[in-house]
Amino acid sequence: MPGGRLTQQERQQIALGLADGLAYAEIARRLDRPTSTVTREVMRNGGPTAYRADLAHRATERRAHRRGQAAPRGPQAPAPAHGRDAEAVREYEETLTTVFIQQGTPKMMARVMACLCVSDTGSLTASELVRRLHVSPASVSKAVAFLDGQGLVRRERDESRRERYVIDDDVWYQSMVASARGTLLVAETARQGVAVLGSGTPAAERLENIARFLDFISESIVRAADQAREVLHTAPAAPPEGDATSGSGRPPRTGRP
């Protein structure tokens, strides 16, 4: 399996594969690269519908240049925790950031979320975020205020009375519940339009169908979140020897098989 960075020719092959509707695994097989390499490359450079080989290549060169300027030199450089590959961790953080952005999170807020997610503690101070992301304190403050307002992070004080920003397991449950509440609000508003537009009219029927659909989705989200909440507080099962696909952390099935 070849190592090293993707070449411009390989990126062009990825773009051609996406245009032909090939799966990431098939593109990776043709390049003799891991599927994860192709997935990261595409997701951090616009996604499958917006990927451009030339833009991706230039963006990678810019990122490498910035890292070279920002990387600590000499004996002060910290050793990666748990024997991790520091470059692989950086690439994954960029991929996670891109996914958050594609889901509608503003860029700076997505960077803060990804940084918190990949930290072992799940919590960082403002100064730690500034150092890790190489941004201004004002940028971090604005991002945290947004994420706090969305219920995606919480604030707490450590033993030194410093404010820390935390993205713990329960944040994801609360986020799903908040999403369900927002969906339910749209349903209720759609149903209000039925009386305004006149029951039985085409517009009113459309709004009623929207309301019924969103009612069902909202209830399903809350029910699924409640059923799966324990997964957030349960350590993944260790996979049996020789089985690398077990221990996925999926919630146990309930109800019908």
PDB file of C-alpha atoms in Angstrom:
ATOM      1  CA  MET A   1       0.000   0.000   0.000  1.00  0.00           C
ATOM      2  CA  PRO A   2       1.673   3.276  -1.084  1.00  0.00           C
ATOM      3  CA  GLY A   3       2.118   5.943   1.560  1.00  0.00           C
ATOM      4  CA  GLY A   4       2.662   9.680   1.426  1.00  0.00           C
ATOM      5  CA  ARG A   5       0.419  12.467   0.269  1.00  0.00           C
ATOM      6  CA  LEU A   6      -1.931  12.191  -2.657  1.00  0.00           C
ATOM      7  CA  THR A   7      -0.472  13.469  -5.911  1.00  0.00           C
ATOM      8  CA  GLN A   8      -2.259  15.859  -8.253  1.00  0.00           C
ATOM      9  CA  GLN A   9      -2.747  12.983 -10.716  1.00  0.00           C
ATOM     10  CA  GLU A  10      -4.389  10.879  -7.995  1.00  0.00           C
ATOM     11  CA  ARG A  11      -6.704  13.761  -7.146  1.00  0.00           C
ATOM     12  CA  GLN A  12      -7.700  13.981 -10.795  1.00  0.00           C
ATOM     13  CA  GLN A  13      -8.501  10.266 -10.725  1.00  0.00           C
ATOM     14  CA  ILE A  14     -10.631  10.807  -7.627  1.00  0.00           C
ATOM     15  CA  ALA A  15     -12.534  13.587  -9.394  1.00  0.00           C
ATOM     16  CA  LEU A  16     -13.113  11.357 -12.429  1.00  0.00           C
ATOM     17  CA  GLY A  17     -14.292   8.522 -10.202  1.00  0.00           C
ATOM     18  CA  LEU A  18     -16.773  10.795  -8.435  1.00  0.00           C
ATOM     19  CA  ALA A  19     -18.054  12.054 -11.772  1.00  0.00           C
ATOM     20  CA  ASP A  20     -18.629   8.429 -12.812  1.00  0.00           C
ATOM     21  CA  GLY A  21     -20.584   7.765  -9.608  1.00  0.00           C
ATOM     22  CA  LEU A  22     -18.025   5.343  -8.162  1.00  0.00           C
ATOM     23  CA  ALA A  23     -18.030   4.558  -4.436  1.00  0.00           C
ATOM     24  CA  TYR A  24     -15.096   5.698  -2.324  1.00  0.00           C
ATOM     25  CA  ALA A  25     -13.992   2.087  -1.862  1.00  0.00           C
ATOM     26  CA  GLU A  26     -13.822   1.517  -5.627  1.00  0.00           C
ATOM     27  CA  ILE A  27     -11.878   4.744  -6.207  1.00  0.00           C
ATOM     28  CA  ALA A  28      -9.482   3.759  -3.428  1.00  0.00           C
ATOM     29  CA  ARG A  29      -9.023   0.294  -4.916  1.00  0.00           C
ATOM     30  CA  ARG A  30      -8.080   1.777  -8.279  1.00  0.00           C
ATOM     31  CA  LEU A  31      -5.558   4.080  -6.601  1.00  0.00           C
ATOM     32  CA  ASP A  32      -4.247   1.315  -4.316  1.00  0.00           C
ATOM     33  CA  ARG A  33      -5.023   3.577  -1.352  1.00  0.00           C
ATOM     34  CA  PRO A  34      -7.034   3.031   1.852  1.00  0.00           C
ATOM     35  CA  THR A  35     -10.699   3.952   1.526  1.00  0.00           C
ATOM     36  CA  SER A  36     -10.297   6.292   4.520  1.00  0.00           C
ATOM     37  CA  THR A  37      -7.717   8.306   2.573  1.00  0.00           C
ATOM     38  CA  VAL A  38     -10.134   8.935  -0.279  1.00  0.00           C
ATOM     39  CA  THR A  39     -13.014   9.670   2.111  1.00  0.00           C
ATOM     40  CA  ARG A  40     -10.978  12.261   4.042  1.00  0.00           C
ATOM     41  CA  GLU A  41      -9.739  13.838   0.827  1.00  0.00           C
ATOM     42  CA  VAL A  42     -13.215  14.292  -0.600  1.00  0.00           C
ATOM     43  CA  MET A  43     -14.974  15.384   2.592  1.00  0.00           C
ATOM     44  CA  ARG A  44     -12.456  18.082   3.481  1.00  0.00           C
ATOM     45  CA  ASN A  45     -12.480  19.489  -0.058  1.00  0.00           C
ATOM     46  CA  GLY A  46     -16.112  20.204  -0.763  1.00  0.00           C
ATOM     47  CA  GLY A  47     -17.748  16.775  -0.648  1.00  0.00           C
ATOM     48  CA  PRO A  48     -18.625  14.431  -3.522  1.00  0.00           C
ATOM     49  CA  THR A  49     -20.664  16.982  -5.498  1.00  0.00           C
ATOM     50  CA  ALA A  50     -18.226  19.914  -5.239  1.00  0.00           C
ATOM     51  CA  TYR A  51     -14.824  18.197  -5.268  1.00  0.00           C
ATOM     52  CA  ARG A  52     -12.305  19.777  -7.662  1.00  0.00           C
ATOM     53  CA  ALA A  53      -8.876  18.168  -8.075  1.00  0.00           C
ATOM     54  CA  ASP A  54      -6.995  21.420  -8.739  1.00  0.00           C
ATOM     55  CA  LEU A  55      -8.606  23.293  -5.844  1.00  0.00           C
ATOM     56  CA  ALA A  56      -8.066  20.335  -3.504  1.00  0.00           C
ATOM     57  CA  HIS A  57      -4.383  20.147  -4.427  1.00  0.00           C
ATOM     58  CA  ARG A  58      -3.816  23.858  -3.818  1.00  0.00           C
ATOM     59  CA  ALA A  59      -5.756  23.730  -0.536  1.00  0.00           C
ATOM     60  CA  THR A  60      -3.596  20.845   0.687  1.00  0.00           C
ATOM     61  CA  GLU A  61      -0.427  22.739  -0.181  1.00  0.00           C
ATOM     62  CA  ARG A  62      -1.687  25.788   1.727  1.00  0.00           C
ATOM     63  CA  ARG A  63      -2.543  23.678   4.778  1.00  0.00           C
ATOM     64  CA  ALA A  64       0.884  22.051   4.727  1.00  0.00           C
ATOM     65  CA  HIS A  65       2.535  25.479   4.482  1.00  0.00           C
ATOM     66  CA  ARG A  66       0.523  26.825   7.422  1.00  0.00           C
ATOM     67  CA  ARG A  67       1.341  23.776   9.544  1.00  0.00           C
ATOM     68  CA  GLY A  68       5.020  24.171   8.719  1.00  0.00           C
ATOM     69  CA  GLN A  69       4.923  27.764   9.920  1.00  0.00           C
ATOM     70  CA  ALA A  70       2.937  27.004  13.070  1.00  0.00           C
ATOM     71  CA  ALA A  71       4.562  23.718  14.101  1.00  0.00           C
ATOM     72  CA  PRO A  72       6.724  23.977  17.257  1.00  0.00           C
ATOM     73  CA  ARG A  73      10.388  23.298  16.634  1.00  0.00           C
ATOM     74  CA  GLY A  74      13.073  21.405  18.482  1.00  0.00           C
ATOM     75  CA  PRO A  75      12.762  19.591  21.811  1.00  0.00           C
ATOM     76  CA  GLN A  76       9.729  21.662  22.861  1.00  0.00           C
ATOM     77  CA  ALA A  77       7.472  19.916  20.345  1.00  0.00           C
ATOM     78  CA  PRO A  78       5.000  17.768  22.331  1.00  0.00           C
ATOM     79  CA  ALA A  79       4.916  14.037  21.650  1.00  0.00           C
ATOM     80  CA  PRO A  80       1.565  12.806  20.307  1.00  0.00           C
ATOM     81  CA  ALA A  81      -0.612  11.269  23.036  1.00  0.00           C
ATOM     82  CA  HIS A  82      -1.145   7.498  23.075  1.00  0.00           C
ATOM     83  CA  GLY A  83       1.400   6.986  20.312  1.00  0.00           C
ATOM     84  CA  ARG A  84      -0.882   8.561  17.712  1.00  0.00           C
ATOM     85  CA  ASP A  85       0.221   9.734  14.285  1.00  0.00           C
ATOM     86  CA  ALA A  86       0.028  13.519  14.667  1.00  0.00           C
ATOM     87  CA  GLU A  87      -0.451  14.093  10.936  1.00  0.00           C
ATOM     88  CA  ALA A  88      -3.284  11.557  10.767  1.00  0.00           C
ATOM     89  CA  VAL A  89      -4.997  13.255  13.730  1.00  0.00           C
ATOM     90  CA  ARG A  90      -4.720  16.666  12.041  1.00  0.00           C
ATOM     91  CA  GLU A  91      -6.161  15.283   8.819  1.00  0.00           C
ATOM     92  CA  TYR A  92      -9.033  13.641  10.671  1.00  0.00           C
ATOM     93  CA  GLU A  93      -9.803  16.874  12.546  1.00  0.00           C
ATOM     94  CA  GLU A  94      -9.980  18.692   9.208  1.00  0.00           C
ATOM     95  CA  THR A  95     -12.338  16.017   7.856  1.00  0.00           C
ATOM     96  CA  LEU A  96     -14.608  16.276  10.908  1.00  0.00           C
ATOM     97  CA  THR A  97     -14.622  20.069  10.599  1.00  0.00           C
ATOM     98  CA  THR A  98     -15.681  19.791   6.963  1.00  0.00           C
ATOM     99  CA  VAL A  99     -18.543  17.445   7.824  1.00  0.00           C
ATOM    100  CA  PHE A 100     -19.798  19.857  10.514  1.00  0.00           C
ATOM    101  CA  ILE A 101     -19.651  22.717   7.973  1.00  0.00           C
ATOM    102  CA  GLN A 102     -21.587  20.694   5.424  1.00  0.00           C
ATOM    103  CA  GLN A 103     -24.278  20.123   8.063  1.00  0.00           C
ATOM    104  CA  GLY A 104     -24.723  23.885   8.416  1.00  0.00           C
ATOM    105  CA  THR A 105     -22.303  24.801  11.222  1.00  0.00           C
ATOM    106  CA  PRO A 106     -20.344  28.019  10.520  1.00  0.00           C
ATOM    107  CA  LYS A 107     -16.653  27.420   9.833  1.00  0.00           C
ATOM    108  CA  MET A 108     -15.117  28.790  13.047  1.00  0.00           C
ATOM    109  CA  MET A 109     -17.747  27.073  15.179  1.00  0.00           C
ATOM    110  CA  ALA A 110     -17.115  23.823  13.307  1.00  0.00           C
ATOM    111  CA  ARG A 111     -13.368  24.104  13.983  1.00  0.00           C
ATOM    112  CA  VAL A 112     -13.974  24.574  17.723  1.00  0.00           C
ATOM    113  CA  MET A 113     -16.395  21.621  17.818  1.00  0.00           C
ATOM    114  CA  ALA A 114     -13.962  19.330  16.004  1.00  0.00           C
ATOM    115  CA  CYS A 115     -11.083  20.416  18.247  1.00  0.00           C
ATOM    116  CA  LEU A 116     -13.110  19.613  21.366  1.00  0.00           C
ATOM    117  CA  CYS A 117     -14.245  16.274  19.924  1.00  0.00           C
ATOM    118  CA  VAL A 118     -10.715  15.020  19.265  1.00  0.00           C
ATOM    119  CA  SER A 119      -9.347  16.130  22.640  1.00  0.00           C
ATOM    120  CA  ASP A 120      -9.167  13.303  25.170  1.00  0.00           C
ATOM    121  CA  THR A 121     -10.563  15.485  27.961  1.00  0.00           C
ATOM    122  CA  GLY A 122     -13.460  16.793  25.872  1.00  0.00           C
ATOM    123  CA  SER A 123     -12.857  20.206  27.416  1.00  0.00           C
ATOM    124  CA  LEU A 124     -10.478  23.082  26.668  1.00  0.00           C
ATOM    125  CA  THR A 125      -9.979  26.631  27.884  1.00  0.00           C
ATOM    126  CA  ALA A 126     -10.134  29.647  25.600  1.00  0.00           C
ATOM    127  CA  SER A 127      -6.343  29.976  25.622  1.00  0.00           C
ATOM    128  CA  GLU A 128      -5.924  26.295  24.719  1.00  0.00           C
ATOM    129  CA  LEU A 129      -8.284  26.690  21.783  1.00  0.00           C
ATOM    130  CA  VAL A 130      -6.409  29.798  20.627  1.00  0.00           C
ATOM    131  CA  ARG A 131      -3.106  27.877  20.645  1.00  0.00           C
ATOM    132  CA  ARG A 132      -4.505  24.782  18.950  1.00  0.00           C
ATOM    133  CA  LEU A 133      -6.426  26.590  16.225  1.00  0.00           C
ATOM    134  CA  HIS A 134      -4.029  29.546  15.751  1.00  0.00           C
ATOM    135  CA  VAL A 135      -6.860  32.074  15.868  1.00  0.00           C
ATOM    136  CA  SER A 136      -7.649  35.153  17.925  1.00  0.00           C
ATOM    137  CA  PRO A 137      -9.323  35.047  21.360  1.00  0.00           C
ATOM    138  CA  ALA A 138     -12.217  37.025  19.887  1.00  0.00           C
ATOM    139  CA  SER A 139     -12.821  34.303  17.264  1.00  0.00           C
ATOM    140  CA  VAL A 140     -12.913  31.628  19.954  1.00  0.00           C
ATOM    141  CA  SER A 141     -15.235  33.707  22.149  1.00  0.00           C
ATOM    142  CA  LYS A 142     -17.680  34.248  19.279  1.00  0.00           C
ATOM    143  CA  ALA A 143     -17.614  30.561  18.318  1.00  0.00           C
ATOM    144  CA  VAL A 144     -18.191  29.360  21.867  1.00  0.00           C
ATOM    145  CA  ALA A 145     -21.070  31.812  22.369  1.00  0.00           C
ATOM    146  CA  PHE A 146     -22.750  30.408  19.250  1.00  0.00           C
ATOM    147  CA  LEU A 147     -22.201  26.768  20.241  1.00  0.00           C
ATOM    148  CA  ASP A 148     -23.368  27.440  23.796  1.00  0.00           C
ATOM    149  CA  GLY A 149     -26.537  29.040  22.462  1.00  0.00           C
ATOM    150  CA  GLN A 150     -27.172  25.948  20.335  1.00  0.00           C
ATOM    151  CA  GLY A 151     -26.615  23.633  23.302  1.00  0.00           C
ATOM    152  CA  LEU A 152     -23.596  22.050  21.633  1.00  0.00           C
ATOM    153  CA  VAL A 153     -21.092  22.956  24.366  1.00  0.00           C
ATOM    154  CA  ARG A 154     -21.386  23.852  28.012  1.00  0.00           C
ATOM    155  CA  ARG A 155     -19.246  26.006  30.265  1.00  0.00           C
ATOM    156  CA  GLU A 156     -17.770  25.046  33.607  1.00  0.00           C
ATOM    157  CA  ARG A 157     -15.057  26.269  35.981  1.00  0.00           C
ATOM    158  CA  ASP A 158     -12.019  24.143  36.809  1.00  0.00           C
ATOM    159  CA  GLU A 159     -10.098  24.099  40.091  1.00  0.00           C
ATOM    160  CA  SER A 160      -8.185  27.220  39.007  1.00  0.00           C
ATOM    161  CA  ARG A 161     -11.459  29.055  38.365  1.00  0.00           C
ATOM    162  CA  ARG A 162     -10.704  29.125  34.646  1.00  0.00           C
ATOM    163  CA  GLU A 163     -13.669  28.737  32.349  1.00  0.00           C
ATOM    164  CA  ARG A 164     -13.570  25.552  30.315  1.00  0.00           C
ATOM    165  CA  TYR A 165     -15.696  24.649  27.309  1.00  0.00           C
ATOM    166  CA  VAL A 166     -16.982  21.099  27.398  1.00  0.00           C
ATOM    167  CA  ILE A 167     -18.433  18.844  24.716  1.00  0.00           C
ATOM    168  CA  ASP A 168     -19.427  15.784  26.711  1.00  0.00           C
ATOM    169  CA  ASP A 169     -21.473  12.753  25.734  1.00  0.00           C
ATOM    170  CA  ASP A 170     -24.833  14.166  26.834  1.00  0.00           C
ATOM    171  CA  VAL A 171     -24.450  17.165  24.528  1.00  0.00           C
ATOM    172  CA  TRP A 172     -25.395  14.962  21.576  1.00  0.00           C
ATOM    173  CA  TYR A 173     -28.584  13.805  23.274  1.00  0.00           C
ATOM    174  CA  GLN A 174     -29.575  17.361  24.141  1.00  0.00           C
ATOM    175  CA  SER A 175     -28.813  18.441  20.576  1.00  0.00           C
ATOM    176  CA  MET A 176     -31.118  15.772  19.143  1.00  0.00           C
ATOM    177  CA  VAL A 177     -33.921  16.746  21.516  1.00  0.00           C
ATOM    178  CA  ALA A 178     -33.491  20.424  20.604  1.00  0.00           C
ATOM    179  CA  SER A 179     -33.639  19.484  16.915  1.00  0.00           C
ATOM    180  CA  ALA A 180     -36.871  17.579  17.540  1.00  0.00           C
ATOM    181  CA  ARG A 181     -38.377  20.604  19.301  1.00  0.00           C
ATOM    182  CA  GLY A 182     -37.487  22.800  16.321  1.00  0.00           C
ATOM    183  CA  THR A 183     -39.089  20.293  13.939  1.00  0.00           C
ATOM    184  CA  LEU A 184     -42.229  20.211  16.080  1.00  0.00           C
ATOM    185  CA  LEU A 185     -42.436  24.016  15.990  1.00  0.00           C
ATOM    186  CA  VAL A 186     -42.429  23.926  12.180  1.00  0.00           C
ATOM    187  CA  ALA A 187     -45.204  21.299  12.305  1.00  0.00           C
ATOM    188  CA  GLU A 188     -47.343  23.410  14.625  1.00  0.00           C
ATOM    189  CA  THR A 189     -46.850  26.497  12.469  1.00  0.00           C
ATOM    190  CA  ALA A 190     -47.776  24.555   9.323  1.00  0.00           C
ATOM    191  CA  ARG A 191     -50.967  23.358  10.995  1.00  0.00           C
ATOM    192  CA  GLN A 192     -51.916  26.950  11.883  1.00  0.00           C
ATOM    193  CA  GLY A 193     -51.950  27.689   8.169  1.00  0.00           C
ATOM    194  CA  VAL A 194     -54.692  25.136   7.548  1.00  0.00           C
ATOM    195  CA  ALA A 195     -57.306  27.331   9.210  1.00  0.00           C
ATOM    196  CA  VAL A 196     -55.985  30.465   7.526  1.00  0.00           C
ATOM    197  CA  LEU A 197     -56.007  28.999   4.009  1.00  0.00           C
ATOM    198  CA  GLY A 198     -59.250  27.076   4.385  1.00  0.00           C
ATOM    199  CA  SER A 199     -59.623  23.388   5.161  1.00  0.00           C
ATOM    200  CA  GLY A 200     -59.880  21.273   2.031  1.00  0.00           C
ATOM    201  CA  THR A 201     -58.021  23.698  -0.247  1.00  0.00           C
ATOM    202  CA  PRO A 202     -54.852  22.474  -2.000  1.00  0.00           C
ATOM    203  CA  ALA A 203     -52.567  24.748   0.036  1.00  0.00           C
ATOM    204  CA  ALA A 204     -54.197  23.722   3.336  1.00  0.00           C
ATOM    205  CA  GLU A 205     -53.925  20.026   2.468  1.00  0.00           C
ATOM    206  CA  ARG A 206     -50.249  20.503   1.649  1.00  0.00           C
ATOM    207  CA  LEU A 207     -49.610  22.172   5.008  1.00  0.00           C
ATOM    208  CA  GLU A 208     -51.578  19.497   6.877  1.00  0.00           C
ATOM    209  CA  ASN A 209     -49.473  16.778   5.245  1.00  0.00           C
ATOM    210  CA  ILE A 210     -46.299  18.660   6.172  1.00  0.00           C
ATOM    211  CA  ALA A 211     -47.503  18.962   9.765  1.00  0.00           C
ATOM    212  CA  ARG A 212     -48.371  15.268  10.053  1.00  0.00           C
ATOM    213  CA  PHE A 213     -45.037  14.259   8.542  1.00  0.00           C
ATOM    214  CA  LEU A 214     -43.002  16.511  10.836  1.00  0.00           C
ATOM    215  CA  ASP A 215     -45.052  15.424  13.891  1.00  0.00           C
ATOM    216  CA  PHE A 216     -44.045  11.841  13.176  1.00  0.00           C
ATOM    217  CA  ILE A 217     -40.383  12.751  12.569  1.00  0.00           C
ATOM    218  CA  SER A 218     -40.156  14.798  15.769  1.00  0.00           C
ATOM    219  CA  GLU A 219     -41.698  12.040  17.891  1.00  0.00           C
ATOM    220  CA  SER A 220     -39.430   9.448  16.271  1.00  0.00           C
ATOM    221  CA  ILE A 221     -36.295  11.506  16.971  1.00  0.00           C
ATOM    222  CA  VAL A 222     -37.148  11.919  20.659  1.00  0.00           C
ATOM    223  CA  ARG A 223     -38.081   8.242  21.041  1.00  0.00           C
ATOM    224  CA  ALA A 224     -34.881   7.071  19.324  1.00  0.00           C
ATOM    225  CA  ALA A 225     -32.735   9.492  21.359  1.00  0.00           C
ATOM    226  CA  ASP A 226     -34.260   8.244  24.617  1.00  0.00           C
ATOM    227  CA  GLN A 227     -33.740   4.605  23.630  1.00  0.00           C
ATOM    228  CA  ALA A 228     -30.132   5.169  22.554  1.00  0.00           C
ATOM    229  CA  ARG A 229     -29.084   7.569  25.315  1.00  0.00           C
ATOM    230  CA  GLU A 230     -27.442   4.833  27.354  1.00  0.00           C
ATOM    231  CA  VAL A 231     -25.020   4.211  24.477  1.00  0.00           C
ATOM    232  CA  LEU A 232     -23.437   7.613  25.184  1.00  0.00           C
ATOM    233  CA  HIS A 233     -22.504   6.464  28.672  1.00  0.00           C
ATOM    234  CA  THR A 234     -21.456   2.887  27.890  1.00  0.00           C
ATOM    235  CA  ALA A 235     -17.956   1.845  26.929  1.00  0.00           C
ATOM    236  CA  PRO A 236     -17.847   0.074  23.543  1.00  0.00           C
ATOM    237  CA  ALA A 237     -17.574  -3.700  23.818  1.00  0.00           C
ATOM    238  CA  ALA A 238     -14.144  -5.092  23.039  1.00  0.00           C
ATOM    239  CA  PRO A 239     -14.223  -6.888  19.668  1.00  0.00           C
ATOM    240  CA  PRO A 240     -13.582 -10.629  19.713  1.00  0.00           C
ATOM    241  CA  GLU A 241     -10.043 -11.596  18.772  1.00  0.00           C
ATOM    242  CA  GLY A 242      -9.647 -11.436  15.019  1.00  0.00           C
ATOM    243  CA  ASP A 243     -12.886  -9.487  14.513  1.00  0.00           C
ATOM    244  CA  ALA A 244     -12.244  -5.830  13.770  1.00  0.00           C
ATOM    245  CA  THR A 245     -15.863  -5.026  12.952  1.00  0.00           C
ATOM    246  CA  SER A 246     -17.472  -5.711  16.332  1.00  0.00           C
ATOM    247  CA  GLY A 247     -17.989  -3.252  19.162  1.00  0.00           C
ATOM    248  CA  SER A 248     -19.558  -0.607  16.926  1.00  0.00           C
ATOM    249  CA  GLY A 249     -21.380   0.951  19.863  1.00  0.00           C
ATOM    250  CA  ARG A 250     -24.798   0.624  18.195  1.00  0.00           C
ATOM    251  CA  PRO A 251     -27.757   0.574  20.580  1.00  0.00           C
ATOM    252  CA  PRO A 252     -29.381  -2.795  21.137  1.00  0.00           C
ATOM    253  CA  ARG A 253     -32.429  -3.379  18.979  1.00  0.00           C
ATOM    254  CA  THR A 254     -35.791  -3.107  20.646  1.00  0.00           C
ATOM    255  CA  GLY A 255     -39.238  -4.231  19.572  1.00  0.00           C
ATOM    256  CA  ARG A 256     -39.559  -6.179  16.373  1.00  0.00           C
ATOM    257  CA  PRO A 257     -36.542  -8.139  15.054  1.00  0.00           C
TER     258      PRO A 257
END
